[in-house]
Amino acid sequence: MKYVETTARPGQAASGIPDVDVTLHVNGDVCRLRIDSRVTLLDALRDHLGLTGAKKGCDQGACGACTILVEGKRIVACLALAAQYEGQEITTIEGLSDNDEPHPMQAAFARHDAFQCGYCTPGQIMSAVSLMAEGRARSDEDVCEFMSGNICRCGAYPNIRAAIREVASEGNDASL
Ligand code: FES
Ligand code: FES
């Protein structure tokens, strides 16, 4: 486990709202931040911790590009305030692989060419990992339904479904 500290900012932000100290547990690291209390979890990860895997698409909870796991459950990080997730186990796409070994879902996405521009892909993969843990990858229809919060503008859906179904059918250990 490593400790990450962001550069301390003055205790008073330009907005006049005092900054807050928040400790986030991200991908096994303990990260201490001093941030505006209104900073979203997505911005804390991307702008303060340099974890840019989770993408900002709509910033309104509608596209799924920012999907991450909190305590193993998927959430959209753009609608979450960082300060509310103190001490909870957060996993981003950067924390999915085991050292240099890709997670089975990452490997399946690569095998099935389940992306074009790749912008939605981290969110798709995080959502798919959670889908497996939820036991909801039983059929193409289920995958379609329970991945509907993750939008792919490139329309790579058939390949995304194929990747998920392969992991599900092979009984791969797609857990974290
Ligand atoms: Fe979070 Fe679109 S950026 S759901
Ligand atoms: Fe381009 Fe999904 S691969 S948005």
Coordinates of N, CA, C and O and ligand atoms in Angstrom, one line a residue:
M1 N 0.8 -1.2 0.0 CA 0.0 0.0 0.0 C 0.9 1.2 0.0 O 1.9 1.3 0.7
K2 N 0.5 2.2 -0.9 CA 1.3 3.4 -0.8 C 0.4 4.6 -0.4 O -0.8 4.5 -0.6
Y3 N 1.0 5.6 0.1 CA 0.3 6.8 0.5 C 0.5 7.9 -0.6 O 1.6 8.2 -1.0
V4 N -0.6 8.5 -1.0 CA -0.5 9.6 -1.9 C -1.1 10.8 -1.3 O -2.1 10.8 -0.7
E5 N -0.3 11.9 -1.3 CA -0.9 13.2 -0.8 C -0.8 14.2 -1.9 O 0.2 14.4 -2.6
T6 N -1.9 14.9 -2.1 CA -1.9 16.0 -3.0 C -1.3 17.3 -2.4 O -1.3 17.4 -1.2
T7 N -0.9 18.2 -3.2 CA -0.3 19.4 -2.7 C -1.4 20.1 -1.9 O -2.5 20.3 -2.4
A8 N -1.1 20.5 -0.6 CA -2.1 21.2 0.2 C -2.4 22.5 -0.4 O -1.5 23.2 -0.8
R9 N -3.7 22.8 -0.5 CA -4.1 24.1 -0.9 C -4.4 25.0 0.3 O -4.6 24.5 1.4
P10 N -4.5 26.3 0.1 CA -4.9 27.1 1.2 C -6.2 26.7 1.8 O -7.0 26.1 1.1
G11 N -6.4 26.9 3.1 CA -7.6 26.4 3.7 C -8.9 27.1 3.2 O -10.0 26.6 3.5
Q12 N -8.8 28.1 2.5 CA -9.9 28.8 2.0 C -9.9 28.9 0.5 O -9.0 29.5 -0.1
A13 N -10.8 28.3 -0.1 CA -10.9 28.3 -1.6 C -11.3 29.6 -2.1 O -11.9 30.4 -1.3
A14 N -11.1 29.9 -3.4 CA -11.5 31.2 -3.9 C -13.0 31.4 -3.8 O -13.5 32.6 -3.7
S15 N -13.8 30.4 -3.7 CA -15.2 30.5 -3.6 C -15.6 31.0 -2.2 O -16.8 31.4 -2.0
G16 N -14.7 31.0 -1.3 CA -15.1 31.3 0.1 C -15.5 30.1 0.9 O -15.7 30.2 2.1
I17 N -15.7 29.0 0.2 CA -16.1 27.7 0.9 C -14.8 27.0 1.4 O -13.9 26.8 0.6
P18 N -14.6 26.7 2.7 CA -13.4 26.1 3.1 C -13.2 24.7 2.5 O -14.1 24.0 2.2
D19 N -11.9 24.4 2.2 CA -11.6 23.1 1.7 C -11.8 22.1 2.8 O -11.8 22.4 4.0
V20 N -11.9 20.8 2.4 CA -12.0 19.7 3.3 C -10.9 18.7 3.1 O -10.5 18.5 2.0
D21 N -10.5 18.1 4.2 CA -9.5 17.0 4.1 C -10.3 15.7 3.9 O -11.2 15.3 4.7
V22 N -10.0 14.9 2.8 CA -10.6 13.7 2.5 C -9.6 12.6 2.3 O -8.6 12.8 1.6
T23 N -9.8 11.4 2.9 CA -8.9 10.3 2.6 C -9.7 9.3 1.8 O -10.7 8.7 2.2
L24 N -9.2 9.1 0.6 CA -9.8 8.1 -0.3 C -8.9 6.9 -0.4 O -7.7 7.0 -0.5
H25 N -9.5 5.7 -0.5 CA -8.8 4.4 -0.7 C -9.0 4.0 -2.1 O -10.1 3.6 -2.5
V26 N -8.0 4.2 -3.0 CA -8.2 4.0 -4.4 C -7.2 3.0 -4.9 O -6.0 3.1 -4.7
N27 N -7.7 1.9 -5.4 CA -6.9 0.8 -6.0 C -5.8 0.4 -5.0 O -4.6 0.1 -5.4
G28 N -6.2 0.3 -3.7 CA -5.2 -0.2 -2.7 C -4.3 0.9 -2.1 O -3.6 0.6 -1.2
D29 N -4.4 2.1 -2.7 CA -3.6 3.2 -2.1 C -4.5 4.1 -1.2 O -5.7 4.2 -1.4
V30 N -3.8 4.7 -0.2 CA -4.5 5.6 0.6 C -4.1 7.0 0.1 O -2.9 7.4 0.1
C31 N -5.1 7.8 -0.3 CA -4.8 9.1 -0.9 C -5.5 10.2 -0.1 O -6.7 10.2 0.1
R32 N -4.6 11.1 0.4 CA -5.1 12.2 1.2 C -5.2 13.4 0.4 O -4.2 13.8 -0.3
L33 N -6.4 14.0 0.4 CA -6.6 15.2 -0.5 C -7.2 16.3 0.3 O -7.9 16.1 1.3
R34 N -6.8 17.5 -0.1 CA -7.5 18.7 0.5 C -8.2 19.4 -0.7 O -7.6 19.9 -1.7
I35 N -9.6 19.3 -0.7 CA -10.3 19.7 -1.8 C -11.6 20.5 -1.4 O -12.0 20.4 -0.3
D36 N -12.1 21.2 -2.4 CA -13.4 21.9 -2.2 C -14.4 20.8 -2.0 O -14.4 19.7 -2.6
S37 N -15.3 21.0 -1.0 CA -16.3 20.0 -0.6 C -17.2 19.6 -1.8 O -17.9 18.6 -1.8
R38 N -17.2 20.5 -2.8 CA -18.2 20.2 -4.0 C -17.5 19.4 -5.1 O -18.1 19.1 -6.1
V39 N -16.3 19.0 -4.9 CA -15.6 18.3 -6.0 C -16.2 16.9 -6.1 O -16.4 16.2 -5.1
T40 N -16.5 16.5 -7.3 CA -17.0 15.2 -7.6 C -15.9 14.1 -7.4 O -14.7 14.4 -7.6
L41 N -16.4 12.9 -7.2 CA -15.4 11.8 -7.2 C -14.6 11.7 -8.5 O -13.4 11.4 -8.5
L42 N -15.3 11.9 -9.6 CA -14.7 11.8 -10.9 C -13.6 12.9 -11.0 O -12.5 12.5 -11.4
D43 N -13.9 14.1 -10.6 CA -12.8 15.1 -10.7 C -11.7 14.9 -9.7 O -10.5 15.2 -10.0
A44 N -12.0 14.3 -8.6 CA -11.0 14.0 -7.6 C -10.0 13.0 -8.2 O -8.8 13.1 -8.1
L45 N -10.6 12.0 -8.8 CA -9.7 10.9 -9.4 C -8.9 11.4 -10.6 O -7.7 11.2 -10.6
R46 N -9.6 12.2 -11.4 CA -8.9 12.6 -12.7 C -8.0 13.8 -12.4 O -6.8 13.7 -12.8
D47 N -8.5 14.8 -11.8 CA -7.7 16.1 -11.7 C -6.8 16.1 -10.5 O -5.8 16.8 -10.5
H48 N -7.1 15.4 -9.4 CA -6.3 15.5 -8.2 C -5.4 14.3 -8.1 O -4.3 14.4 -7.5
L49 N -5.8 13.1 -8.5 CA -5.0 11.9 -8.4 C -4.4 11.4 -9.7 O -3.6 10.4 -9.7
G50 N -4.7 12.1 -10.8 CA -4.1 11.7 -12.1 C -4.6 10.4 -12.6 O -3.9 9.8 -13.5
L51 N -5.7 9.9 -12.1 CA -6.3 8.6 -12.6 C -7.3 9.0 -13.7 O -8.5 9.2 -13.4
T52 N -6.9 9.0 -14.9 CA -7.7 9.5 -16.0 C -8.4 8.4 -16.8 O -9.0 8.6 -17.8
G53 N -8.4 7.2 -16.2 CA -9.1 6.1 -16.9 C -10.6 6.3 -16.9 O -11.2 6.1 -18.0
A54 N -11.2 6.7 -15.8 CA -12.6 7.0 -15.8 C -12.8 8.3 -16.6 O -12.1 9.3 -16.4
K55 N -13.7 8.2 -17.6 CA -13.8 9.3 -18.5 C -15.0 10.2 -18.2 O -16.0 9.8 -17.6
K56 N -14.9 11.5 -18.6 CA -16.0 12.4 -18.4 C -16.7 12.6 -19.8 O -16.1 13.1 -20.7
G57 N -17.9 12.0 -19.8 CA -18.6 12.2 -21.1 C -19.7 13.2 -20.9 O -19.5 14.4 -21.2
C58 N -20.8 12.9 -20.3 CA -21.9 13.8 -20.2 C -21.8 14.7 -18.9 O -22.3 15.7 -18.8
D59 N -21.1 14.1 -17.9 CA -21.0 14.8 -16.6 C -22.4 15.0 -15.9 O -22.6 15.8 -15.1
Q60 N -23.4 14.1 -16.3 CA -24.7 14.3 -15.8 C -25.3 12.9 -15.5 O -26.5 12.8 -15.4
G61 N -24.5 11.9 -15.4 CA -25.0 10.6 -15.0 C -25.8 9.8 -16.1 O -26.5 8.8 -15.8
A62 N -25.6 10.2 -17.3 CA -26.4 9.6 -18.4 C -25.6 8.7 -19.4 O -26.2 8.0 -20.2
C63 N -24.3 8.7 -19.3 CA -23.5 7.9 -20.4 C -22.7 6.8 -19.8 O -22.4 5.9 -20.6
G64 N -22.4 6.8 -18.5 CA -21.6 5.6 -18.0 C -20.1 5.7 -18.2 O -19.4 4.8 -17.8
A65 N -19.6 6.7 -18.9 CA -18.2 6.7 -19.2 C -17.3 6.8 -17.9 O -16.2 6.4 -17.9
C66 N -17.9 7.3 -16.9 CA -17.2 7.5 -15.6 C -17.4 6.4 -14.6 O -17.1 6.5 -13.4
T67 N -17.9 5.2 -15.1 CA -18.2 4.1 -14.1 C -17.0 3.6 -13.4 O -16.0 3.3 -14.0
I68 N -17.1 3.6 -12.1 CA -16.1 3.0 -11.2 C -16.8 2.0 -10.2 O -18.0 2.0 -10.2
L69 N -16.0 1.3 -9.4 CA -16.6 0.5 -8.4 C -16.3 1.1 -7.0 O -15.2 1.5 -6.7
V70 N -17.3 1.0 -6.2 CA -17.1 1.4 -4.8 C -17.6 0.2 -4.0 O -18.8 -0.2 -4.1
E71 N -16.7 -0.3 -3.2 CA -17.0 -1.6 -2.4 C -17.6 -2.6 -3.4 O -18.5 -3.3 -3.1
G72 N -17.0 -2.7 -4.6 CA -17.4 -3.7 -5.6 C -18.6 -3.4 -6.4 O -19.0 -4.2 -7.3
K73 N -19.3 -2.3 -6.1 CA -20.5 -2.0 -6.8 C -20.3 -0.8 -7.7 O -19.6 0.1 -7.4
R74 N -20.9 -0.9 -8.9 CA -20.7 0.2 -9.9 C -21.5 1.5 -9.6 O -22.6 1.4 -9.2
I75 N -20.8 2.6 -9.8 CA -21.5 3.9 -9.6 C -20.9 4.8 -10.7 O -19.9 4.5 -11.3
V76 N -21.7 5.8 -11.0 CA -21.2 6.8 -11.9 C -20.5 7.9 -11.1 O -21.2 8.6 -10.3
A77 N -19.2 8.1 -11.3 CA -18.5 9.0 -10.4 C -18.7 10.4 -10.6 O -18.4 11.3 -9.7
C78 N -19.4 10.8 -11.7 CA -19.7 12.2 -12.0 C -20.8 12.7 -11.1 O -21.0 13.9 -10.9
L79 N -21.6 11.8 -10.5 CA -22.7 12.2 -9.7 C -22.4 12.0 -8.2 O -23.3 12.1 -7.4
A80 N -21.2 11.7 -7.9 CA -20.8 11.4 -6.5 C -19.9 12.5 -6.0 O -19.0 12.9 -6.7
L81 N -20.1 12.9 -4.8 CA -19.2 13.9 -4.2 C -18.0 13.1 -3.5 O -18.3 12.2 -2.7
A82 N -16.8 13.5 -3.8 CA -15.6 12.8 -3.2 C -15.7 12.6 -1.7 O -15.4 11.6 -1.2
A83 N -16.1 13.7 -1.1 CA -16.1 13.7 0.4 C -17.0 12.7 1.0 O -16.8 12.3 2.2
Q84 N -17.9 12.2 0.2 CA -18.9 11.2 0.8 C -18.3 9.8 0.7 O -18.9 8.9 1.2
Y85 N -17.2 9.6 0.1 CA -16.6 8.3 -0.1 C -15.3 8.0 0.7 O -14.6 7.1 0.4
E86 N -15.2 8.8 1.7 CA -14.0 8.7 2.6 C -13.9 7.2 3.1 O -14.9 6.7 3.7
G87 N -12.8 6.6 3.0 CA -12.6 5.3 3.6 C -13.2 4.1 2.9 O -12.9 3.0 3.2
Q88 N -14.0 4.3 1.9 CA -14.6 3.2 1.1 C -13.6 2.8 0.0 O -12.8 3.6 -0.5
E89 N -13.7 1.5 -0.3 CA -12.7 0.9 -1.3 C -13.2 1.3 -2.7 O -14.2 0.8 -3.1
I90 N -12.4 2.0 -3.3 CA -12.7 2.5 -4.7 C -11.8 1.8 -5.7 O -10.6 1.7 -5.5
T91 N -12.4 1.3 -6.8 CA -11.5 0.7 -7.8 C -11.8 1.4 -9.1 O -13.0 1.5 -9.5
T92 N -10.8 1.8 -9.8 CA -10.9 2.3 -11.1 C -10.3 1.4 -12.1 O -9.7 0.4 -11.8
I93 N -10.4 1.7 -13.4 CA -9.9 0.8 -14.4 C -8.4 0.5 -14.2 O -7.8 -0.5 -14.5
E94 N -7.7 1.5 -13.7 CA -6.2 1.4 -13.4 C -5.9 0.3 -12.4 O -4.8 -0.2 -12.4
G95 N -6.9 0.0 -11.6 CA -6.7 -1.0 -10.5 C -7.2 -2.3 -10.8 O -7.2 -3.2 -10.0
L96 N -7.7 -2.5 -12.1 CA -8.3 -3.8 -12.4 C -7.3 -4.9 -12.7 O -7.5 -6.1 -12.4
S97 N -6.3 -4.6 -13.4 CA -5.3 -5.6 -13.8 C -4.5 -6.1 -12.6 O -4.4 -5.4 -11.6
D98 N -3.9 -7.3 -12.7 CA -3.1 -7.8 -11.7 C -1.7 -7.7 -12.1 O -1.2 -8.5 -12.9
N99 N -1.0 -6.7 -11.6 CA 0.3 -6.3 -12.1 C 0.2 -6.1 -13.6 O -0.6 -5.3 -14.1
D100 N 0.9 -6.8 -14.4 CA 0.9 -6.7 -15.9 C -0.2 -7.6 -16.5 O -0.3 -7.5 -17.8
E101 N -0.8 -8.4 -15.7 CA -1.8 -9.3 -16.3 C -3.2 -8.7 -16.4 O -3.7 -8.2 -15.4
P102 N -3.7 -8.6 -17.6 CA -5.0 -7.9 -17.7 C -6.1 -8.7 -17.0 O -6.0 -10.0 -16.9
H103 N -7.1 -8.0 -16.5 CA -8.3 -8.7 -15.9 C -9.0 -9.5 -17.1 O -8.9 -9.1 -18.2
P104 N -9.6 -10.6 -16.8 CA -10.3 -11.4 -17.8 C -11.2 -10.6 -18.7 O -11.3 -10.8 -19.9
M105 N -11.9 -9.6 -18.1 CA -12.8 -8.8 -18.9 C -12.0 -7.9 -19.8 O -12.5 -7.7 -21.0
Q106 N -10.9 -7.4 -19.4 CA -10.1 -6.5 -20.3 C -9.6 -7.4 -21.4 O -9.6 -6.9 -22.6
A107 N -9.1 -8.6 -21.1 CA -8.6 -9.5 -22.2 C -9.7 -9.8 -23.2 O -9.5 -9.9 -24.4
A108 N -10.9 -10.1 -22.7 CA -12.0 -10.4 -23.6 C -12.4 -9.3 -24.5 O -12.7 -9.4 -25.7
F109 N -12.4 -8.0 -23.9 CA -12.7 -6.9 -24.7 C -11.6 -6.7 -25.9 O -12.0 -6.4 -27.0
A110 N -10.4 -7.0 -25.6 CA -9.3 -6.9 -26.6 C -9.5 -8.0 -27.6 O -9.5 -7.7 -28.8
R111 N -9.8 -9.2 -27.2 CA -10.0 -10.3 -28.1 C -11.2 -10.1 -29.1 O -11.1 -10.4 -30.2
H112 N -12.2 -9.5 -28.5 CA -13.5 -9.3 -29.4 C -13.5 -7.9 -30.0 O -14.5 -7.6 -30.6
D113 N -12.4 -7.2 -29.9 CA -12.4 -5.9 -30.6 C -13.6 -5.1 -30.2 O -14.3 -4.5 -31.0
A114 N -13.8 -5.0 -28.9 CA -15.1 -4.5 -28.4 C -15.0 -2.9 -28.1 O -15.5 -2.4 -27.2
F115 N -14.3 -2.3 -29.0 CA -14.2 -0.8 -28.9 C -13.7 -0.3 -30.3 O -13.1 -1.0 -31.1
Q116 N -14.0 1.0 -30.5 CA -13.5 1.7 -31.6 C -12.6 2.9 -31.1 O -11.4 2.8 -31.0
C117 N -13.3 4.0 -30.7 CA -12.5 5.1 -30.2 C -11.9 4.8 -28.8 O -10.9 5.4 -28.4
G118 N -12.6 4.0 -28.1 CA -12.2 3.6 -26.8 C -12.6 4.5 -25.6 O -12.3 4.2 -24.5
Y119 N -13.3 5.6 -26.0 CA -13.6 6.5 -24.9 C -14.6 5.9 -23.8 O -14.4 6.2 -22.7
C120 N -15.5 5.1 -24.3 CA -16.5 4.5 -23.3 C -15.9 3.3 -22.7 O -16.5 2.8 -21.7
T121 N -14.8 2.8 -23.2 CA -14.4 1.4 -22.8 C -14.1 1.2 -21.3 O -14.5 0.2 -20.8
P122 N -13.3 2.1 -20.7 CA -13.1 1.9 -19.2 C -14.4 1.7 -18.5 O -14.6 0.8 -17.6
G123 N -15.4 2.6 -18.8 CA -16.7 2.5 -18.1 C -17.4 1.2 -18.4 O -18.0 0.6 -17.6
Q124 N -17.3 0.8 -19.7 CA -18.0 -0.5 -20.1 C -17.4 -1.6 -19.4 O -18.1 -2.5 -18.9
I125 N -16.1 -1.7 -19.2 CA -15.4 -2.8 -18.6 C -15.7 -2.8 -17.1 O -16.0 -3.9 -16.5
M126 N -15.7 -1.7 -16.4 CA -16.0 -1.6 -15.0 C -17.4 -2.1 -14.8 O -17.7 -2.8 -13.8
S127 N -18.3 -1.6 -15.6 CA -19.7 -2.0 -15.5 C -19.9 -3.5 -15.8 O -20.7 -4.2 -15.1
A128 N -19.2 -4.0 -16.7 CA -19.2 -5.4 -17.1 C -18.7 -6.3 -15.9 O -19.3 -7.4 -15.6
V129 N -17.7 -5.9 -15.2 CA -17.2 -6.6 -14.1 C -18.2 -6.7 -13.0 O -18.4 -7.7 -12.4
S130 N -18.8 -5.5 -12.8 CA -19.9 -5.5 -11.7 C -21.1 -6.3 -12.1 O -21.7 -7.0 -11.3
L131 N -21.4 -6.3 -13.4 CA -22.5 -7.1 -13.9 C -22.3 -8.6 -13.6 O -23.2 -9.3 -13.2
M132 N -21.1 -9.0 -13.8 CA -20.8 -10.4 -13.5 C -21.0 -10.7 -12.0 O -21.5 -11.8 -11.7
A133 N -20.5 -9.8 -11.2 CA -20.6 -10.0 -9.8 C -22.1 -10.0 -9.3 O -22.5 -10.7 -8.4
E134 N -22.9 -9.3 -10.1 CA -24.3 -9.2 -9.8 C -25.1 -10.5 -10.3 O -26.2 -10.7 -10.0
G135 N -24.4 -11.3 -11.1 CA -25.0 -12.5 -11.7 C -26.0 -12.2 -12.7 O -27.0 -12.9 -12.9
R136 N -25.8 -11.1 -13.5 CA -26.8 -10.7 -14.4 C -26.4 -10.8 -15.9 O -27.0 -10.3 -16.8
A137 N -25.3 -11.7 -16.1 CA -24.9 -11.8 -17.5 C -25.4 -13.2 -18.0 O -24.7 -13.9 -18.7
R138 N -26.7 -13.5 -17.8 CA -27.2 -14.8 -18.1 C -27.6 -14.9 -19.6 O -27.6 -16.0 -20.1
S139 N -27.9 -13.9 -20.3 CA -28.3 -13.9 -21.7 C -27.9 -12.6 -22.3 O -27.6 -11.6 -21.7
D140 N -27.9 -12.6 -23.7 CA -27.7 -11.4 -24.4 C -28.7 -10.3 -24.0 O -28.3 -9.1 -23.9
E141 N -29.9 -10.7 -23.8 CA -31.0 -9.7 -23.4 C -30.6 -9.1 -22.1 O -30.8 -7.9 -21.9
D142 N -30.2 -10.0 -21.1 CA -29.8 -9.4 -19.8 C -28.7 -8.5 -19.9 O -28.6 -7.4 -19.3
V143 N -27.7 -8.9 -20.7 CA -26.5 -8.1 -20.8 C -26.9 -6.7 -21.4 O -26.4 -5.6 -20.9
C144 N -27.7 -6.8 -22.4 CA -28.2 -5.6 -23.1 C -28.9 -4.7 -22.1 O -28.6 -3.5 -22.0
E145 N -29.8 -5.3 -21.3 CA -30.6 -4.5 -20.3 C -29.7 -3.9 -19.2 O -29.8 -2.7 -18.9
F146 N -28.9 -4.7 -18.6 CA -28.1 -4.3 -17.4 C -26.8 -3.5 -17.8 O -26.2 -3.1 -16.9
M147 N -26.5 -3.4 -19.1 CA -25.4 -2.5 -19.5 C -26.0 -1.3 -20.2 O -25.2 -0.5 -20.8
S148 N -27.3 -1.1 -20.1 CA -27.9 0.0 -20.8 C -27.5 1.4 -20.3 O -27.7 2.4 -21.0
G149 N -26.9 1.5 -19.2 CA -26.4 2.7 -18.7 C -25.1 3.1 -19.2 O -24.6 4.2 -18.9
N150 N -24.5 2.3 -20.0 CA -23.2 2.6 -20.6 C -23.4 2.8 -22.1 O -23.6 1.8 -22.8
I151 N -23.2 4.0 -22.5 CA -23.5 4.3 -23.9 C -22.2 4.2 -24.7 O -21.1 4.7 -24.3
C152 N -22.3 3.7 -25.9 CA -21.1 3.7 -26.8 C -21.5 4.4 -28.1 O -22.3 3.9 -28.9
R153 N -20.9 5.5 -28.3 CA -21.3 6.3 -29.5 C -20.8 5.6 -30.8 O -21.3 5.9 -31.9
C154 N -19.8 4.8 -30.7 CA -19.3 4.1 -31.9 C -20.1 2.8 -32.2 O -19.9 2.2 -33.2
G155 N -21.0 2.5 -31.3 CA -21.9 1.4 -31.6 C -21.2 0.0 -31.6 O -21.6 -0.9 -32.3
A156 N -20.3 -0.1 -30.7 CA -19.6 -1.4 -30.5 C -20.3 -2.4 -29.7 O -19.8 -3.4 -29.2
Y157 N -21.6 -2.2 -29.6 CA -22.4 -3.1 -28.7 C -22.3 -4.6 -28.9 O -22.2 -5.4 -28.0
P158 N -22.4 -5.0 -30.2 CA -22.4 -6.5 -30.4 C -21.1 -7.1 -29.9 O -21.1 -8.2 -29.3
N159 N -20.0 -6.4 -30.1 CA -18.7 -6.9 -29.7 C -18.5 -6.8 -28.1 O -17.9 -7.7 -27.5
I160 N -19.1 -5.8 -27.6 CA -19.1 -5.7 -26.1 C -19.9 -6.8 -25.5 O -19.4 -7.5 -24.6
R161 N -21.0 -7.1 -26.1 CA -21.9 -8.2 -25.5 C -21.1 -9.5 -25.7 O -21.1 -10.4 -24.8
A162 N -20.5 -9.7 -26.8 CA -19.8 -10.9 -27.1 C -18.6 -11.1 -26.1 O -18.4 -12.3 -25.6
A163 N -17.9 -10.1 -25.8 CA -16.9 -10.2 -24.8 C -17.4 -10.6 -23.4 O -16.9 -11.5 -22.7
I164 N -18.5 -9.9 -23.0 CA -19.1 -10.2 -21.7 C -19.6 -11.6 -21.7 O -19.4 -12.4 -20.7
R165 N -20.3 -12.0 -22.7 CA -20.9 -13.4 -22.8 C -19.8 -14.4 -22.7 O -19.9 -15.5 -22.2
E166 N -18.6 -14.2 -23.4 CA -17.5 -15.1 -23.3 C -17.0 -15.3 -21.9 O -16.8 -16.4 -21.5
V167 N -16.8 -14.2 -21.2 CA -16.3 -14.3 -19.9 C -17.4 -15.1 -19.0 O -17.0 -15.9 -18.2
A168 N -18.6 -14.7 -19.2 CA -19.7 -15.4 -18.4 C -19.7 -16.9 -18.7 O -19.8 -17.7 -17.8
S169 N -19.7 -17.2 -20.0 CA -19.9 -18.6 -20.4 C -18.7 -19.5 -20.0 O -18.8 -20.7 -19.8
E170 N -17.5 -18.9 -20.0 CA -16.3 -19.7 -19.7 C -16.1 -19.8 -18.2 O -15.2 -20.5 -17.7
G171 N -17.0 -19.1 -17.4 CA -16.9 -19.2 -16.0 C -15.6 -18.7 -15.5 O -15.1 -19.0 -14.4
N172 N -15.1 -17.7 -16.2 CA -13.8 -17.1 -15.8 C -14.1 -16.3 -14.5 O -15.2 -15.9 -14.2
D173 N -13.0 -16.2 -13.7 CA -13.1 -15.5 -12.5 C -13.0 -14.0 -12.8 O -11.9 -13.5 -13.1
A174 N -14.1 -13.4 -13.0 CA -14.1 -12.0 -13.4 C -14.3 -11.1 -12.1 O -14.6 -9.9 -12.3
S175 N -14.1 -11.6 -11.0 CA -14.2 -10.8 -9.8 C -12.9 -10.0 -9.6 O -12.0 -10.1 -10.4
L176 N -12.9 -9.1 -8.7 CA -11.7 -8.3 -8.5 C -10.6 -9.0 -7.8 O -10.9 -10.0 -7.1
Ligands
FES1 FE1 -20.7 10.3 -15.7 FE2 -21.6 10.5 -18.2 S1 -19.7 11.3 -17.3 S2 -22.4 9.3 -16.5
FES2 FE1 -16.2 4.8 -29.1 FE2 -17.5 3.3 -27.3 S1 -15.8 2.8 -28.5 S2 -17.7 5.4 -27.7

